[in-house]
GROMACS .gro file of C-alpha atoms in nm:
model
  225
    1UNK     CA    1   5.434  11.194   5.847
    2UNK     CA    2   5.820  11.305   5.882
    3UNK     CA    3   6.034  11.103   6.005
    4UNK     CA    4   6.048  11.239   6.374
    5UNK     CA    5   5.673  11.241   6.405
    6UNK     CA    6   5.701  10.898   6.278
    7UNK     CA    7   5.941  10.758   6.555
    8UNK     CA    8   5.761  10.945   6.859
    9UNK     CA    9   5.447  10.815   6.755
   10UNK     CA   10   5.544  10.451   6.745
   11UNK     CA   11   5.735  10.509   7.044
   12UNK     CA   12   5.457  10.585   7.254
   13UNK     CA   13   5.317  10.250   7.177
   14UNK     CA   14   5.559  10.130   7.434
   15UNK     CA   15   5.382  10.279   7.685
   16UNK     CA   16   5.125  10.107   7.944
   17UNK     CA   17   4.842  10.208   8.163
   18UNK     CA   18   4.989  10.227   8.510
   19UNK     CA   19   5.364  10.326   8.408
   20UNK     CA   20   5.570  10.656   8.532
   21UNK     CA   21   5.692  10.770   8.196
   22UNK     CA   22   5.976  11.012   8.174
   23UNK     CA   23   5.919  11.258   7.894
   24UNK     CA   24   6.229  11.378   7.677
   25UNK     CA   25   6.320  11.730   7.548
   26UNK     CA   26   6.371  11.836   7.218
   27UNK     CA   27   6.217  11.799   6.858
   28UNK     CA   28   6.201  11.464   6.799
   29UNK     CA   29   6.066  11.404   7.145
   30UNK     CA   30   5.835  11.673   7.119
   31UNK     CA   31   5.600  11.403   6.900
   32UNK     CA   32   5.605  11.144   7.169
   33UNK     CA   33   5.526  11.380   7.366
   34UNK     CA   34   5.201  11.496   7.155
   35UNK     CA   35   5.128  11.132   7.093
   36UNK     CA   36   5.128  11.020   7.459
   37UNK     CA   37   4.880  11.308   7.531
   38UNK     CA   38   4.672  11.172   7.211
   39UNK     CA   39   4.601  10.854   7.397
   40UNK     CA   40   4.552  11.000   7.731
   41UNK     CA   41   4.309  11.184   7.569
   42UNK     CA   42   4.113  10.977   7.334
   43UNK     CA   43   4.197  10.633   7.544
   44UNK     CA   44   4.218  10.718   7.890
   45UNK     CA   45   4.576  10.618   7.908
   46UNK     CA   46   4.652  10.620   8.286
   47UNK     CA   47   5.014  10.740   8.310
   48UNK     CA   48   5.253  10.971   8.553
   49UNK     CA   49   5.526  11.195   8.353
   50UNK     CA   50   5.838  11.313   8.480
   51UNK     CA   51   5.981  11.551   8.246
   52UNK     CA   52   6.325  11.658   8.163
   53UNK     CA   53   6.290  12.002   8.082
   54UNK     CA   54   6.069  12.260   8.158
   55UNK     CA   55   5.948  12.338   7.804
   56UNK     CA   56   5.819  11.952   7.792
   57UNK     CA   57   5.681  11.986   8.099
   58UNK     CA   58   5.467  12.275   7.976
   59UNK     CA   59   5.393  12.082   7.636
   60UNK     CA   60   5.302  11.823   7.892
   61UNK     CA   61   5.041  11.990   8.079
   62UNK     CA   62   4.932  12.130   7.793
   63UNK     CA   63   4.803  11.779   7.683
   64UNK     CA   64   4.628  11.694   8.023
   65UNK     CA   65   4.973  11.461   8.088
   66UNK     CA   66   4.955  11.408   8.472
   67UNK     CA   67   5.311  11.494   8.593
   68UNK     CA   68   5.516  11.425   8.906
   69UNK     CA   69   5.817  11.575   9.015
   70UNK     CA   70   6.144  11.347   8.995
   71UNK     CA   71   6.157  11.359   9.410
   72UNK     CA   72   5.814  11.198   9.424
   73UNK     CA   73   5.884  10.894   9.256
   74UNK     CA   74   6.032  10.571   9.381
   75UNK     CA   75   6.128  10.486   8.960
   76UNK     CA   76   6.032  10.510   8.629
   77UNK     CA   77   5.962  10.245   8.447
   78UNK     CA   78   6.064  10.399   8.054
   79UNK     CA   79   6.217  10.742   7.937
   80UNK     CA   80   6.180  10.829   7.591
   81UNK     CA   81   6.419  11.082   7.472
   82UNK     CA   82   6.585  11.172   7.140
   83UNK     CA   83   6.988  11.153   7.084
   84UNK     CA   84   7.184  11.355   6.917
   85UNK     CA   85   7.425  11.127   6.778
   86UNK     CA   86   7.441  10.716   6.826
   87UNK     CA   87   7.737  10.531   6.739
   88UNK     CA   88   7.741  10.178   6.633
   89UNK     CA   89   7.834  10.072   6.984
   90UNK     CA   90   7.494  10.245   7.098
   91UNK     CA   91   7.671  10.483   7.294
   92UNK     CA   92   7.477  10.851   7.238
   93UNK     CA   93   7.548  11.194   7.315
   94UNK     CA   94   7.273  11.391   7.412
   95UNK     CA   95   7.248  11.796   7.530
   96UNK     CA   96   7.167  11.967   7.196
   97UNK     CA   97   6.858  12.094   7.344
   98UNK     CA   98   7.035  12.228   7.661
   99UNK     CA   99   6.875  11.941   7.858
  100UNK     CA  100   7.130  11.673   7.938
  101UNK     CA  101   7.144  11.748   8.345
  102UNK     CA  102   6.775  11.631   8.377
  103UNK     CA  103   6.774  11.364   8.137
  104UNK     CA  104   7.068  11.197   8.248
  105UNK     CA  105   6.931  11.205   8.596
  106UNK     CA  106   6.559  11.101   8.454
  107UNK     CA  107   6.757  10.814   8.233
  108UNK     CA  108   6.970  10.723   8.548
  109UNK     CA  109   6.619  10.647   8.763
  110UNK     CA  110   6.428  10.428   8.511
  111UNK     CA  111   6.449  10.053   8.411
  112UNK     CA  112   6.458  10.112   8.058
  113UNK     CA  113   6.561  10.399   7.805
  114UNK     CA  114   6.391  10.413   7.453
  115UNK     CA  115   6.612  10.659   7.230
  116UNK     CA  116   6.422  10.776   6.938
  117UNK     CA  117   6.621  10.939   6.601
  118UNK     CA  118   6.569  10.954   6.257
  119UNK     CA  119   6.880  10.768   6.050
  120UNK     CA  120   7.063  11.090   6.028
  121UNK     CA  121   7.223  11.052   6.400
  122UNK     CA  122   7.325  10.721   6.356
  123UNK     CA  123   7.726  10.772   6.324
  124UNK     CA  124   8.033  10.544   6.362
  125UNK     CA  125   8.199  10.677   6.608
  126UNK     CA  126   8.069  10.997   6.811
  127UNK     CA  127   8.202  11.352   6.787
  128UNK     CA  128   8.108  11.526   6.518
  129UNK     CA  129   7.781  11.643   6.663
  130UNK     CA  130   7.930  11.895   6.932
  131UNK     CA  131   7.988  11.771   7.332
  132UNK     CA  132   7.778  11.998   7.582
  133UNK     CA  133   7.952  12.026   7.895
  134UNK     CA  134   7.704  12.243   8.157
  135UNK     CA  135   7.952  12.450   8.415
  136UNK     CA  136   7.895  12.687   8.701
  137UNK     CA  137   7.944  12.998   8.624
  138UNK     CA  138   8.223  13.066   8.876
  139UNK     CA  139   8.528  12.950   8.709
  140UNK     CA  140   8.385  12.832   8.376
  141UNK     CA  141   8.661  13.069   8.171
  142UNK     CA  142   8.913  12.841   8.375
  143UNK     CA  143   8.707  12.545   8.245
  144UNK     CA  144   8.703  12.713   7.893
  145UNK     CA  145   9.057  12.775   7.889
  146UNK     CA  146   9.124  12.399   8.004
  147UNK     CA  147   8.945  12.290   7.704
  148UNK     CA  148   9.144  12.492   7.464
  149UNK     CA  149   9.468  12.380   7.563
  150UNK     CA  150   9.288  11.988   7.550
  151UNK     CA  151   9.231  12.086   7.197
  152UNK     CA  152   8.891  12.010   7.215
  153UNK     CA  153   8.815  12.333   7.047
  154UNK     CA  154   8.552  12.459   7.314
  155UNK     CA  155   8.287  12.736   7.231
  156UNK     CA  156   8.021  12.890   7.437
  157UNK     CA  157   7.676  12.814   7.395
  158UNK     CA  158   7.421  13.119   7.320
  159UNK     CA  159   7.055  13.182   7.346
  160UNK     CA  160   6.864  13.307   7.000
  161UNK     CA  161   6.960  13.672   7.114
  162UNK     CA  162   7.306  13.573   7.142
  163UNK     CA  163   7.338  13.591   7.449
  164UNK     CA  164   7.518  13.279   7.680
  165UNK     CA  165   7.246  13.027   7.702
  166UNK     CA  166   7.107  12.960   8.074
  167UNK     CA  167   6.969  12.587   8.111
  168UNK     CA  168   6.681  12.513   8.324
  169UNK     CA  169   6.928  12.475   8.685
  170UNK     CA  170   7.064  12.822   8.612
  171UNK     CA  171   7.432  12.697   8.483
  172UNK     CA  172   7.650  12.772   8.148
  173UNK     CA  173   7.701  12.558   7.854
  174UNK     CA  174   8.046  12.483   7.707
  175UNK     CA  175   8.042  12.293   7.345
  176UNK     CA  176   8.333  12.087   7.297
  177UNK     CA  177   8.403  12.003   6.882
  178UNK     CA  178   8.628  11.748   6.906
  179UNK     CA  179   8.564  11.576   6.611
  180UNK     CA  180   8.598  11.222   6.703
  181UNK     CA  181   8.584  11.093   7.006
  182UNK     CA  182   8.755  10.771   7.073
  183UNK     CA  183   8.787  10.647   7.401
  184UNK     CA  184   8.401  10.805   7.553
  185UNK     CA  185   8.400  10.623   7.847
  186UNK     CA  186   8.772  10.748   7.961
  187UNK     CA  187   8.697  11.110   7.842
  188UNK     CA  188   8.378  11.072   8.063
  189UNK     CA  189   8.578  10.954   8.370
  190UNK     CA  190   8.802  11.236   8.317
  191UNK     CA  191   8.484  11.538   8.273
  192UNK     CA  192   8.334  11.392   8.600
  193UNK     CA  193   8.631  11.443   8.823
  194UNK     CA  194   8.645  11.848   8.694
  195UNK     CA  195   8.531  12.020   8.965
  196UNK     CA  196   8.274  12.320   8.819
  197UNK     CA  197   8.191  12.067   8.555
  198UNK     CA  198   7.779  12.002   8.663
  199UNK     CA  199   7.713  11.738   8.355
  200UNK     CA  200   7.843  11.607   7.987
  201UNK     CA  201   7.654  11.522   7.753
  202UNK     CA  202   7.761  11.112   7.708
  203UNK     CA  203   7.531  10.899   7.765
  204UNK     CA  204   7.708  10.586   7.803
  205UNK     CA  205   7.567  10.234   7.835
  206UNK     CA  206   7.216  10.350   7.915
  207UNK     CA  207   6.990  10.295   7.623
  208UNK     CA  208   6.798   9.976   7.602
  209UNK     CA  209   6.591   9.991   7.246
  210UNK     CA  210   6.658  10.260   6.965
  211UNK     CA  211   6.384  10.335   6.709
  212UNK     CA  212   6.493  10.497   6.407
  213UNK     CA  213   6.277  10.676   6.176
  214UNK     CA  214   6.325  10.531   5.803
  215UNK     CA  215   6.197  10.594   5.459
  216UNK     CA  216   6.105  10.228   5.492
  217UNK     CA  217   5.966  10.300   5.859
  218UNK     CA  218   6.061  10.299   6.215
  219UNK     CA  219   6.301  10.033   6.253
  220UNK     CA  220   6.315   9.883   6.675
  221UNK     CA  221   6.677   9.792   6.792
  222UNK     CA  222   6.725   9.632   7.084
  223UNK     CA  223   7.018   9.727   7.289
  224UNK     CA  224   7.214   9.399   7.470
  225UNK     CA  225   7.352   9.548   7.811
   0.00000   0.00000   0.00000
């Protein structure tokens, strides 16, 4: 078992008959994903998904994973979604897989986050792994430019063909490579007031337990907020 399958798996654990579950994009979530639908399967698991992508929510389906849209539920009780880089402050940036928009709103709605990684995207300080920024297309080369004179060395995001990658809501992805990153919270004040700027990809103070995948085995971290 690798060490993504090995942290999705024992994530789903977490997960109880009667919850609404929201479902994470993106490799590492992919095996909670598959895991979840194990035990919906083979134990009648009684669950409701909301997922955060529409390639999970295929995957989902797929499974026999009964899904709700985000507007028809009051809350969810746990999201589990990977990260694509924690620091040691537990702060996480997230977007790798295009998804941030719905996940931060998924994360947002529920009562606890569970952020599953292998030991690889635990960092000191956040930045190396690149910042997603999702714009509008009208006046994202005036967002672009913006970011070059920042210095935050901005590049576009493309699709496998090359082409600039569309997420799931239809918008553009700008990749900032800063490097480090060290105030987050004041650089995500200051994204938030750009107008044309949809989402970033910090997720600040939102994660409640990280499980990392080991060559020991999944070690369970819980978050003090």
């Amino acid at each position: 078992m690798n060490l993504k399958e090995m942290v999705g798996y024992k994530a789903a654990e977490f997960v109880k008959d009667g919850m609404t579950v929201g479902l994470g994009t993106g490799s590492t979530a992919y095996y909670m994903v598959e895991a979840i639908g194990k035990r919906v399967k083979e134990d009648g698991l009684q669950i409701v998904g909301v997922t955060t992508s529409f390639k999970t929510a295929d995957h989902a389906r797929a499974l026999g994973i009964p899904l709700k849209d985000i507007d028809e539920v009051e809350k969810i009780d746990l999201t589990i979604d990977g990260a694509d880089e924690i620091s040691s402050q537990y702060q996480g940036i997230k977007g790798g897989g295009a998804a941030h928009l719905f996940e931060k709103i998924v994360a947002n709605l529920s009562d606890k986050n569970i952020w599953i990684v292998d030991e690889s995207k635990l960092v000191d300080e956040l930045g190396a792994f690149p910042l997603p920024i999702e714009v509008v297309h009208f006046g994202s080369g005036q967002l672009f430019k913006l970011f070059e004179k920042k210095g935050y060395k901005p590049t576009w995001r493309n699709d496998k063909e090359g082409k600039q990658l569309v997420t799931d809501s239809g918008n553009l992805i700008i990749d900032l490579n800063m490097g480090l990153i060290e105030e987050p919270l004041k650089l995500a004040k200051w994204l938030d007031s750009l107008t044309g700027v949809v989402e970033h990809g910090l997720f600040l103070n939102c994660v409640n337990t990280v499980i990392v995948g080991t060559s020991e085995g999944p070690v369970v971290e819980e978050v003090n907020r």
